[in-house]
Amino acid sequence: SSGINAEYGGQVELYTHHSSFRRIVEGIAKWGVQLCAVSLVDSHYCADAAKFISVLLTSLSSMLHLELPHINVLSKVDILSKIGPLDFKLNYYTEVLDLSYLLERLDERVCGKRFVRLNAALIGLVEDYNLVSFYPLNVQDLGCLHRLCKAIDKANGYVYGELEERSVVGLTHSESGMELESDYDRSLQYDAS
C-alpha cells in the first residue's frame, strides 16, 4: 500500500481557515485516495489552561474546515515531566473531559474577568461540538505508537480494505478493548482533585 504525507507544521492558517489546503485535499480525494488528517500538538500546552483552550479551538476549527477523518495527537508526552506537574492527569486533556475545570485554572489577574467569560463561551463551543479528543504520543512506548497507528488506519479506512486480511480481527480487538494495557496507560487515569 502507499500513502501521501503532507506536513504543514506551524502553518495552522493553511488548514483552519484558508481554502488552499482544503482545495488540495479535495483534489487528492478525487483520485480515490483515502485521506486522514493527523494533527500533532505539543503536550506542553496542557500546562497552561489558556493555551490548551487555544489548542482545542484550533483543533476544532481544522476538523470542521477540512472535513476529513481527523486524529489529534498530543506529542512529546514522554517529556511532560520536565515541564512540571499538570493540573490534571493526562487523560483529562486527551479525552477533553469537563472543561469547566480549566476555567478555574485561568488567572483573572492576568486575563481579566471579561476574558474569563469569553473563555467560558469558547469551551462551551468545544463541548457543544463534542468532536475534539487527543491520542497521547510517547515515542518511548511501543504500545502507545501501536494504538496511534491503529487509530489512523481505522480513520482512513485501511482496516476495512480488501487487501488487509486481519482488518476485521484488528477492528474487533480494537473496539472490544482487548488491547494490552501498559503501565503508561494506567498512569493516564483522570483525577479531578
mmCIF file of C-alpha atoms in Angstrom:
data_model
loop_
_atom_site.group_PDB
_atom_site.id
_atom_site.type_symbol
_atom_site.label_atom_id
_atom_site.label_comp_id
_atom_site.label_asym_id
_atom_site.label_seq_id
_atom_site.Cartn_x
_atom_site.Cartn_y
_atom_site.Cartn_z
ATOM 1 C CA SER A 1 0.000 0.000 0.000
ATOM 2 C CA SER A 2 1.085 3.590 -0.435
ATOM 3 C CA GLY A 3 0.327 6.860 1.236
ATOM 4 C CA ILE A 4 0.803 10.578 0.967
ATOM 5 C CA ASN A 5 2.229 12.556 3.854
ATOM 6 C CA ALA A 6 1.846 16.335 3.772
ATOM 7 C CA GLU A 7 3.373 18.158 6.727
ATOM 8 C CA TYR A 8 2.398 21.758 7.439
ATOM 9 C CA GLY A 9 3.956 22.335 10.822
ATOM 10 C CA GLY A 10 3.437 25.824 12.152
ATOM 11 C CA GLN A 11 1.237 26.874 9.256
ATOM 12 C CA VAL A 12 -2.044 26.495 11.111
ATOM 13 C CA GLU A 13 -3.826 29.088 8.964
ATOM 14 C CA LEU A 14 -3.500 26.776 5.942
ATOM 15 C CA TYR A 15 -5.884 24.233 7.418
ATOM 16 C CA THR A 16 -8.005 26.216 9.866
ATOM 17 C CA HIS A 17 -9.497 28.910 7.654
ATOM 18 C CA HIS A 18 -7.672 29.325 4.316
ATOM 19 C CA SER A 19 -9.096 27.407 1.360
ATOM 20 C CA SER A 20 -5.798 26.418 -0.317
ATOM 21 C CA PHE A 21 -5.146 23.213 1.640
ATOM 22 C CA ARG A 22 -8.799 22.248 1.506
ATOM 23 C CA ARG A 23 -8.705 22.506 -2.309
ATOM 24 C CA ILE A 24 -5.608 20.286 -2.390
ATOM 25 C CA VAL A 25 -7.367 17.717 -0.184
ATOM 26 C CA GLU A 26 -10.459 17.773 -2.414
ATOM 27 C CA GLY A 27 -8.263 17.249 -5.491
ATOM 28 C CA ILE A 28 -6.458 14.278 -3.957
ATOM 29 C CA ALA A 29 -9.762 12.762 -2.831
ATOM 30 C CA LYS A 30 -10.915 12.769 -6.479
ATOM 31 C CA TRP A 31 -8.106 10.282 -7.206
ATOM 32 C CA GLY A 32 -9.809 7.805 -4.877
ATOM 33 C CA VAL A 33 -7.175 8.138 -2.153
ATOM 34 C CA GLN A 34 -8.397 7.529 1.392
ATOM 35 C CA LEU A 35 -7.367 10.527 3.464
ATOM 36 C CA CYS A 36 -6.976 11.175 7.155
ATOM 37 C CA ALA A 37 -5.732 14.332 8.849
ATOM 38 C CA VAL A 38 -3.320 13.799 11.738
ATOM 39 C CA SER A 39 -2.709 16.913 13.802
ATOM 40 C CA LEU A 40 0.197 16.911 16.254
ATOM 41 C CA VAL A 41 0.131 19.361 19.157
ATOM 42 C CA ASP A 42 2.919 19.679 21.699
ATOM 43 C CA SER A 43 1.708 18.404 25.047
ATOM 44 C CA HIS A 44 3.351 21.288 26.909
ATOM 45 C CA TYR A 45 0.207 23.305 26.079
ATOM 46 C CA CYS A 46 -1.577 21.222 28.717
ATOM 47 C CA ALA A 47 0.403 23.059 31.395
ATOM 48 C CA ASP A 48 -1.416 26.345 30.676
ATOM 49 C CA ALA A 49 -5.222 26.467 30.669
ATOM 50 C CA ALA A 50 -5.444 29.413 28.248
ATOM 51 C CA LYS A 51 -3.056 27.778 25.777
ATOM 52 C CA PHE A 52 -4.918 24.474 25.962
ATOM 53 C CA ILE A 53 -8.198 26.256 25.198
ATOM 54 C CA SER A 54 -6.469 27.746 22.153
ATOM 55 C CA VAL A 55 -5.322 24.262 21.097
ATOM 56 C CA LEU A 56 -8.882 22.971 21.432
ATOM 57 C CA LEU A 57 -10.225 25.757 19.225
ATOM 58 C CA THR A 58 -7.508 25.275 16.604
ATOM 59 C CA SER A 59 -8.168 21.529 16.520
ATOM 60 C CA LEU A 60 -11.919 22.010 16.223
ATOM 61 C CA SER A 61 -11.502 24.630 13.504
ATOM 62 C CA SER A 62 -9.246 22.423 11.383
ATOM 63 C CA MET A 63 -11.547 19.423 11.847
ATOM 64 C CA LEU A 64 -14.560 21.396 10.655
ATOM 65 C CA HIS A 65 -12.726 23.146 7.835
ATOM 66 C CA LEU A 66 -11.010 20.112 6.298
ATOM 67 C CA GLU A 67 -13.982 17.755 6.617
ATOM 68 C CA LEU A 68 -11.700 14.714 6.854
ATOM 69 C CA PRO A 69 -11.409 11.889 9.346
ATOM 70 C CA HIS A 70 -9.195 13.542 11.932
ATOM 71 C CA ILE A 71 -6.794 12.244 14.571
ATOM 72 C CA ASN A 72 -5.479 14.795 17.075
ATOM 73 C CA VAL A 73 -2.262 13.852 18.843
ATOM 74 C CA LEU A 74 -0.647 15.267 21.974
ATOM 75 C CA SER A 75 3.013 14.762 21.142
ATOM 76 C CA LYS A 76 6.009 14.580 23.443
ATOM 77 C CA VAL A 77 4.107 13.241 26.453
ATOM 78 C CA ASP A 78 7.241 11.301 27.334
ATOM 79 C CA ILE A 79 8.930 14.584 28.319
ATOM 80 C CA LEU A 80 5.987 16.216 30.126
ATOM 81 C CA SER A 81 7.619 15.588 33.494
ATOM 82 C CA LYS A 82 10.313 18.137 32.577
ATOM 83 C CA ILE A 83 7.641 20.848 32.338
ATOM 84 C CA GLY A 84 6.346 20.177 35.822
ATOM 85 C CA PRO A 85 3.144 18.688 37.170
ATOM 86 C CA LEU A 86 -0.060 19.203 35.209
ATOM 87 C CA ASP A 87 -3.208 20.401 36.946
ATOM 88 C CA PHE A 88 -4.915 17.121 35.966
ATOM 89 C CA LYS A 89 -3.922 13.650 34.860
ATOM 90 C CA LEU A 90 -3.134 13.371 31.174
ATOM 91 C CA ASN A 91 -6.402 11.643 30.248
ATOM 92 C CA TYR A 92 -8.273 14.811 31.267
ATOM 93 C CA TYR A 93 -6.570 16.503 28.329
ATOM 94 C CA THR A 94 -6.694 13.579 25.889
ATOM 95 C CA GLU A 95 -10.377 12.839 26.456
ATOM 96 C CA VAL A 96 -11.258 16.558 26.804
ATOM 97 C CA LEU A 97 -13.243 15.982 29.978
ATOM 98 C CA ASP A 98 -15.415 18.625 31.694
ATOM 99 C CA LEU A 99 -13.681 21.765 30.515
ATOM 100 C CA SER A 100 -15.167 23.899 33.282
ATOM 101 C CA TYR A 101 -12.205 22.810 35.404
ATOM 102 C CA LEU A 102 -9.951 24.741 33.015
ATOM 103 C CA LEU A 103 -11.808 27.939 33.808
ATOM 104 C CA GLU A 104 -10.857 27.558 37.458
ATOM 105 C CA ARG A 105 -7.207 27.494 36.381
ATOM 106 C CA LEU A 106 -7.357 30.766 34.432
ATOM 107 C CA ASP A 107 -5.770 33.626 36.287
ATOM 108 C CA GLU A 108 -8.209 36.568 36.394
ATOM 109 C CA ARG A 109 -5.370 38.914 37.313
ATOM 110 C CA VAL A 110 -3.661 38.155 34.013
ATOM 111 C CA CYS A 111 -6.593 37.894 31.609
ATOM 112 C CA GLY A 112 -9.330 39.832 33.432
ATOM 113 C CA LYS A 113 -12.911 38.817 34.177
ATOM 114 C CA ARG A 114 -14.046 39.750 30.682
ATOM 115 C CA PHE A 115 -11.693 37.185 29.146
ATOM 116 C CA VAL A 116 -12.692 34.514 31.641
ATOM 117 C CA ARG A 117 -16.280 34.875 30.364
ATOM 118 C CA LEU A 118 -15.004 34.727 26.782
ATOM 119 C CA ASN A 119 -13.056 31.554 27.565
ATOM 120 C CA ALA A 120 -16.183 30.068 29.166
ATOM 121 C CA ALA A 121 -18.081 30.692 25.918
ATOM 122 C CA LEU A 122 -15.234 29.190 23.873
ATOM 123 C CA ILE A 123 -15.034 25.990 25.895
ATOM 124 C CA GLY A 124 -18.825 25.775 25.687
ATOM 125 C CA LEU A 125 -18.445 25.788 21.914
ATOM 126 C CA VAL A 126 -15.870 22.977 22.038
ATOM 127 C CA GLU A 127 -18.092 20.948 24.358
ATOM 128 C CA ASP A 128 -21.188 21.535 22.202
ATOM 129 C CA TYR A 129 -19.458 20.074 19.138
ATOM 130 C CA ASN A 130 -18.005 17.220 21.224
ATOM 131 C CA LEU A 131 -15.539 16.307 18.449
ATOM 132 C CA VAL A 132 -12.104 17.019 19.888
ATOM 133 C CA SER A 133 -10.036 14.403 21.661
ATOM 134 C CA PHE A 134 -6.358 13.510 21.551
ATOM 135 C CA TYR A 135 -4.188 10.435 21.362
ATOM 136 C CA PRO A 136 -1.081 10.706 23.528
ATOM 137 C CA LEU A 137 2.213 10.144 21.713
ATOM 138 C CA ASN A 138 5.056 8.763 23.766
ATOM 139 C CA VAL A 139 7.811 7.640 21.387
ATOM 140 C CA GLN A 140 9.316 5.537 24.192
ATOM 141 C CA ASP A 141 6.166 3.343 24.441
ATOM 142 C CA LEU A 142 5.578 0.909 21.564
ATOM 143 C CA GLY A 143 2.027 0.233 22.789
ATOM 144 C CA CYS A 144 1.250 3.931 22.502
ATOM 145 C CA LEU A 145 2.653 4.040 18.956
ATOM 146 C CA HIS A 146 0.690 0.923 18.026
ATOM 147 C CA ARG A 147 -2.612 2.395 19.284
ATOM 148 C CA LEU A 148 -1.973 5.593 17.342
ATOM 149 C CA CYS A 149 -1.220 3.680 14.128
ATOM 150 C CA LYS A 150 -4.378 1.612 14.584
ATOM 151 C CA ALA A 151 -6.459 4.760 15.106
ATOM 152 C CA ILE A 152 -5.032 6.327 11.952
ATOM 153 C CA ASP A 153 -5.610 3.123 9.964
ATOM 154 C CA LYS A 154 -9.187 2.989 11.192
ATOM 155 C CA ALA A 155 -9.816 6.677 10.438
ATOM 156 C CA ASN A 156 -8.558 6.430 6.870
ATOM 157 C CA GLY A 157 -10.443 3.195 6.227
ATOM 158 C CA TYR A 158 -7.408 0.925 5.939
ATOM 159 C CA VAL A 159 -8.856 -1.629 8.366
ATOM 160 C CA TYR A 160 -11.806 -2.032 6.011
ATOM 161 C CA GLY A 161 -9.660 -2.640 2.895
ATOM 162 C CA GLU A 162 -9.922 -5.850 0.870
ATOM 163 C CA LEU A 163 -6.159 -6.412 0.975
ATOM 164 C CA GLU A 164 -5.931 -6.337 4.739
ATOM 165 C CA GLU A 165 -6.608 -9.928 5.884
ATOM 166 C CA ARG A 166 -6.545 -9.078 9.568
ATOM 167 C CA SER A 167 -8.702 -5.978 9.253
ATOM 168 C CA VAL A 168 -11.867 -7.401 10.779
ATOM 169 C CA VAL A 169 -9.961 -9.115 13.584
ATOM 170 C CA GLY A 170 -7.945 -5.940 14.233
ATOM 171 C CA LEU A 171 -11.053 -3.805 14.286
ATOM 172 C CA THR A 172 -12.886 -6.209 16.596
ATOM 173 C CA HIS A 173 -9.989 -6.305 19.051
ATOM 174 C CA SER A 174 -9.693 -2.527 18.937
ATOM 175 C CA GLU A 175 -13.389 -1.987 19.648
ATOM 176 C CA SER A 176 -13.721 -4.652 22.334
ATOM 177 C CA GLY A 177 -10.869 -3.364 24.472
ATOM 178 C CA MET A 178 -8.737 -6.482 24.074
ATOM 179 C CA GLU A 179 -5.595 -4.399 23.788
ATOM 180 C CA LEU A 180 -2.961 -4.797 26.452
ATOM 181 C CA GLU A 181 -2.927 -2.013 28.986
ATOM 182 C CA SER A 182 0.546 -0.745 29.796
ATOM 183 C CA ASP A 183 1.733 0.942 32.985
ATOM 184 C CA TYR A 184 1.755 4.137 30.953
ATOM 185 C CA ASP A 185 -1.956 3.730 30.109
ATOM 186 C CA ARG A 186 -2.835 3.222 33.760
ATOM 187 C CA SER A 187 -0.971 6.422 34.680
ATOM 188 C CA LEU A 188 -3.322 8.438 32.448
ATOM 189 C CA GLN A 189 -6.409 7.851 34.562
ATOM 190 C CA TYR A 190 -8.406 11.012 35.256
ATOM 191 C CA ASP A 191 -8.339 12.606 38.680
ATOM 192 C CA ALA A 192 -10.093 15.987 39.040
ATOM 193 C CA SER A 193 -8.909 16.603 42.587
#
